[in-house]
Amino acid sequence: MSTHTGGDRAPVTVIGLGAMGSAMAETFLRAGHPTTVWNRTASRADPLVAQGAALAASPADALAASDLAVVSQVDYEAMYDSLGPAEGALKGRVLVNLSSGTPQELRRASAWAAGHGAELLPGGIMVPPPGIGRPGAYVFYSGSEAALDRHRRTLAALGTPTYVGADAGLAMLYYQAMLYVFWSGLSSYFHAAALVGTAGVPAKELLPFVSGMFADLSSDGPMGFLRQLTGEIDAGAYPGEFNNLRMQAVGMDHIVHASRDAGLDTGVPEALKELFERAVERGHGSEGLTSVIEVIKEPKR
Ligand SMILES: NC(=O)c1ccc[n+]([C@@H]2O[C@H](COP(=O)([O-])OP(=O)(O)OC[C@H]3O[C@@H](n4cnc5c(N)ncnc54)[C@H](OP(=O)(O)O)[C@@H]3O)[C@@H](O)[C@H]2O)c1
């Protein structure tokens, strides 16, 4: 079906040449894949064409060039804008979309692609552009495992393909779960740095303690709370004999006051305090911290 021959490397098309798509196309080129590119703003393809990419004149030509097309655009609407007019060229193609979206958008896009005879393999790429193809890079995929298997070797150039299930929305659920931990964990570090900063302490003085805590949390040792509390989540049991939630809600209130006294923004600490207190009000006060998941799962009553 493809218009290229490139040794034993399969041809691939990249649609969307922002920071991510450009880095992906470069990675495919470096790995020896005949690479066709298309972008709404054609001039962004210039550096890739200089490296050997073929610039497609239209989205339909881009789809026709390879059995596999990797889409990386700002969102899923951009995919419809680009490929909507080229729906006739979708038949028989595997479309990997690594753009950000919601799980529902991924499911809808999967049905849209199937309606045009294509298979959509949505994914979430877990590295920034400079990390693509580097050790440790991985990509969550969901949808058709057979489609992933057919193109696994090509897609592995970007990062380790990590299949999470047949429900098309799953890749984005995993991606968002990871981003949420990343953003909220680091934002809490920023707040902590600002808090000690109000007493003239530079963040680098706090850093060893925080990095020690992050390492401990992931360890198998006595402070390996991540593994321990995961067991509690899955068991739905939250023992709190050594550190009950009522005590921790009071401690969280102290952080709100300390932040307010120091003139800092209290939005996030207040939200956490309120979460803890709601769990206490619902009868979890003598249980452990993990019991707040009950409020997260059932926010309204
Ligand atoms: N950058 C990261 O660190 C990172 C990490 C993981 C995942 N992601 C995800 O990867 C995706 C791309 O990110 P990026 O950093 O490459 O973004 P970006 O540099 O802002 O590029 C956005 C791309 O989307 C295209 N686009 C926007 N609206 C369009 C439309 N209506 N029709 C056609 N094309 C349209 C742009 O085309 P034009 O050039 O014509 O404007 C451009 O190619 C996003 O969904 C992002 O969430 C990014």
Short mmCIF file of N, CA, C and O in Angstrom, two decimals, residues 2-5 11-17 21 25-26 28-29 33-39 42 44-66 68:
data_model
loop_
_atom_site.label_atom_id
_atom_site.label_comp_id
_atom_site.label_asym_id
_atom_site.label_seq_id
_atom_site.Cartn_x
_atom_site.Cartn_y
_atom_site.Cartn_z
N SER A 2 2.12 1.14 0.46
CA SER A 2 2.88 2.37 0.63
C SER A 2 3.58 2.76 -0.66
O SER A 2 3.81 1.95 -1.55
N THR A 3 3.95 4.04 -0.74
CA THR A 3 4.63 4.54 -1.92
C THR A 3 6.15 4.53 -1.73
O THR A 3 6.88 4.90 -2.61
N HIS A 4 6.62 4.14 -0.54
CA HIS A 4 8.06 4.15 -0.26
C HIS A 4 8.61 2.75 -0.19
O HIS A 4 7.93 1.80 0.14
N THR A 5 9.91 2.65 -0.41
CA THR A 5 10.62 1.45 0.02
C THR A 5 11.80 1.94 0.82
O THR A 5 12.47 2.89 0.44
N PRO A 11 7.50 2.28 6.20
CA PRO A 11 7.18 3.70 6.02
C PRO A 11 6.22 4.17 7.11
O PRO A 11 5.40 3.39 7.61
N VAL A 12 6.33 5.43 7.45
CA VAL A 12 5.43 6.00 8.45
C VAL A 12 5.12 7.44 8.07
O VAL A 12 5.97 8.13 7.49
N THR A 13 3.90 7.84 8.39
CA THR A 13 3.48 9.23 8.14
C THR A 13 3.30 9.92 9.49
O THR A 13 2.75 9.32 10.42
N VAL A 14 3.75 11.14 9.58
CA VAL A 14 3.52 11.94 10.80
C VAL A 14 2.68 13.15 10.43
O VAL A 14 3.05 13.93 9.54
N ILE A 15 1.54 13.29 11.10
CA ILE A 15 0.63 14.40 10.85
C ILE A 15 0.63 15.31 12.07
O ILE A 15 0.30 14.86 13.18
N GLY A 16 1.01 16.56 11.88
CA GLY A 16 1.16 17.50 13.00
C GLY A 16 2.63 17.63 13.33
O GLY A 16 3.25 16.65 13.75
N LEU A 17 3.16 18.82 13.09
CA LEU A 17 4.61 19.01 13.28
C LEU A 17 4.88 20.14 14.26
O LEU A 17 5.65 21.07 13.98
N GLY A 21 5.40 16.42 17.26
CA GLY A 21 5.37 15.74 15.97
C GLY A 21 6.70 15.87 15.25
O GLY A 21 7.17 14.90 14.62
N ALA A 25 8.96 12.78 14.03
CA ALA A 25 9.38 12.58 12.64
C ALA A 25 10.90 12.45 12.56
O ALA A 25 11.42 11.58 11.84
N GLU A 26 11.60 13.29 13.31
CA GLU A 26 13.07 13.21 13.31
C GLU A 26 13.54 11.85 13.81
O GLU A 26 14.49 11.26 13.29
N PHE A 28 11.88 9.00 13.71
CA PHE A 28 11.63 7.97 12.68
C PHE A 28 12.69 8.05 11.57
O PHE A 28 13.19 7.02 11.11
N LEU A 29 13.03 9.27 11.18
CA LEU A 29 14.05 9.43 10.11
C LEU A 29 15.38 8.86 10.57
O LEU A 29 16.04 8.12 9.84
N HIS A 33 13.29 5.01 8.97
CA HIS A 33 11.95 4.82 8.39
C HIS A 33 11.71 5.87 7.30
O HIS A 33 11.89 7.07 7.56
N PRO A 34 11.27 5.45 6.12
CA PRO A 34 10.83 6.43 5.13
C PRO A 34 9.66 7.20 5.74
O PRO A 34 8.65 6.61 6.13
N THR A 35 9.82 8.52 5.86
CA THR A 35 8.88 9.30 6.66
C THR A 35 8.22 10.39 5.81
O THR A 35 8.92 11.21 5.21
N THR A 36 6.90 10.35 5.81
CA THR A 36 6.12 11.38 5.11
C THR A 36 5.50 12.28 6.17
O THR A 36 5.05 11.77 7.21
N VAL A 37 5.49 13.57 5.93
CA VAL A 37 4.95 14.48 6.95
C VAL A 37 3.91 15.40 6.33
O VAL A 37 3.93 15.69 5.13
N TRP A 38 3.00 15.86 7.20
CA TRP A 38 2.05 16.90 6.81
C TRP A 38 1.76 17.75 8.04
O TRP A 38 1.66 17.23 9.16
N ASN A 39 1.64 19.05 7.81
CA ASN A 39 1.27 19.97 8.89
C ASN A 39 0.43 21.08 8.29
O ASN A 39 0.64 21.48 7.14
N ALA A 42 2.61 24.50 6.46
CA ALA A 42 3.56 23.62 5.74
C ALA A 42 5.02 23.95 6.05
O ALA A 42 5.87 23.06 6.08
N ARG A 44 6.58 24.42 8.61
CA ARG A 44 7.20 23.72 9.76
C ARG A 44 7.84 22.40 9.34
O ARG A 44 8.58 21.79 10.11
N ALA A 45 7.54 21.97 8.12
CA ALA A 45 8.14 20.71 7.64
C ALA A 45 9.54 20.93 7.08
O ALA A 45 10.28 19.96 6.87
N ASP A 46 9.94 22.19 6.85
CA ASP A 46 11.21 22.46 6.15
C ASP A 46 12.41 21.73 6.77
O ASP A 46 13.16 21.06 6.05
N PRO A 47 12.63 21.84 8.09
CA PRO A 47 13.82 21.16 8.64
C PRO A 47 13.76 19.64 8.47
O PRO A 47 14.80 18.99 8.35
N LEU A 48 12.54 19.09 8.44
CA LEU A 48 12.41 17.63 8.29
C LEU A 48 12.66 17.21 6.85
O LEU A 48 13.30 16.19 6.60
N VAL A 49 12.18 18.04 5.93
CA VAL A 49 12.44 17.75 4.50
C VAL A 49 13.94 17.79 4.26
O VAL A 49 14.50 16.93 3.56
N ALA A 50 14.63 18.73 4.92
CA ALA A 50 16.09 18.81 4.78
C ALA A 50 16.77 17.54 5.31
O ALA A 50 17.87 17.20 4.88
N GLN A 51 16.09 16.84 6.21
CA GLN A 51 16.66 15.60 6.76
C GLN A 51 16.19 14.35 6.01
O GLN A 51 16.47 13.23 6.42
N GLY A 52 15.38 14.56 4.97
CA GLY A 52 15.00 13.42 4.15
C GLY A 52 13.52 13.06 4.17
O GLY A 52 13.12 12.09 3.52
N ALA A 53 12.71 13.82 4.91
CA ALA A 53 11.27 13.51 4.94
C ALA A 53 10.62 13.95 3.63
O ALA A 53 11.10 14.88 2.98
N ALA A 54 9.52 13.26 3.30
CA ALA A 54 8.73 13.68 2.14
C ALA A 54 7.56 14.51 2.64
O ALA A 54 6.87 14.10 3.58
N LEU A 55 7.36 15.68 2.06
CA LEU A 55 6.24 16.53 2.47
C LEU A 55 5.03 16.21 1.61
O LEU A 55 5.08 16.34 0.38
N ALA A 56 3.94 15.76 2.25
CA ALA A 56 2.72 15.45 1.50
C ALA A 56 2.00 16.76 1.18
O ALA A 56 1.99 17.69 2.00
N ALA A 57 1.37 16.79 0.02
CA ALA A 57 0.69 18.01 -0.41
C ALA A 57 -0.65 18.18 0.31
O ALA A 57 -1.18 19.29 0.38
N SER A 58 -1.19 17.09 0.84
CA SER A 58 -2.50 17.16 1.48
C SER A 58 -2.59 16.05 2.53
O SER A 58 -1.81 15.08 2.47
N PRO A 59 -3.54 16.15 3.45
CA PRO A 59 -3.72 15.06 4.41
C PRO A 59 -4.02 13.73 3.70
O PRO A 59 -3.54 12.68 4.13
N ALA A 60 -4.76 13.78 2.61
CA ALA A 60 -5.08 12.53 1.89
C ALA A 60 -3.80 11.90 1.34
O ALA A 60 -3.60 10.68 1.44
N ASP A 61 -2.92 12.72 0.79
CA ASP A 61 -1.64 12.19 0.28
C ASP A 61 -0.80 11.63 1.43
O ASP A 61 -0.11 10.62 1.28
N ALA A 62 -0.85 12.31 2.57
CA ALA A 62 -0.07 11.85 3.73
C ALA A 62 -0.56 10.48 4.17
O ALA A 62 0.24 9.58 4.46
N LEU A 63 -1.88 10.28 4.19
CA LEU A 63 -2.44 8.97 4.58
C LEU A 63 -2.09 7.90 3.55
O LEU A 63 -1.79 6.76 3.91
N ALA A 64 -2.10 8.28 2.28
CA ALA A 64 -1.84 7.31 1.22
C ALA A 64 -0.40 6.81 1.26
O ALA A 64 -0.11 5.71 0.78
N ALA A 65 0.50 7.59 1.84
CA ALA A 65 1.93 7.27 1.76
C ALA A 65 2.35 6.10 2.63
O ALA A 65 3.37 5.46 2.36
N SER A 66 1.62 5.81 3.71
CA SER A 66 2.06 4.77 4.66
C SER A 66 0.84 4.07 5.24
O SER A 66 -0.22 4.67 5.39
N LEU A 68 0.78 3.24 8.26
CA LEU A 68 0.72 3.77 9.62
C LEU A 68 0.87 5.29 9.61
O LEU A 68 1.84 5.81 9.03
#
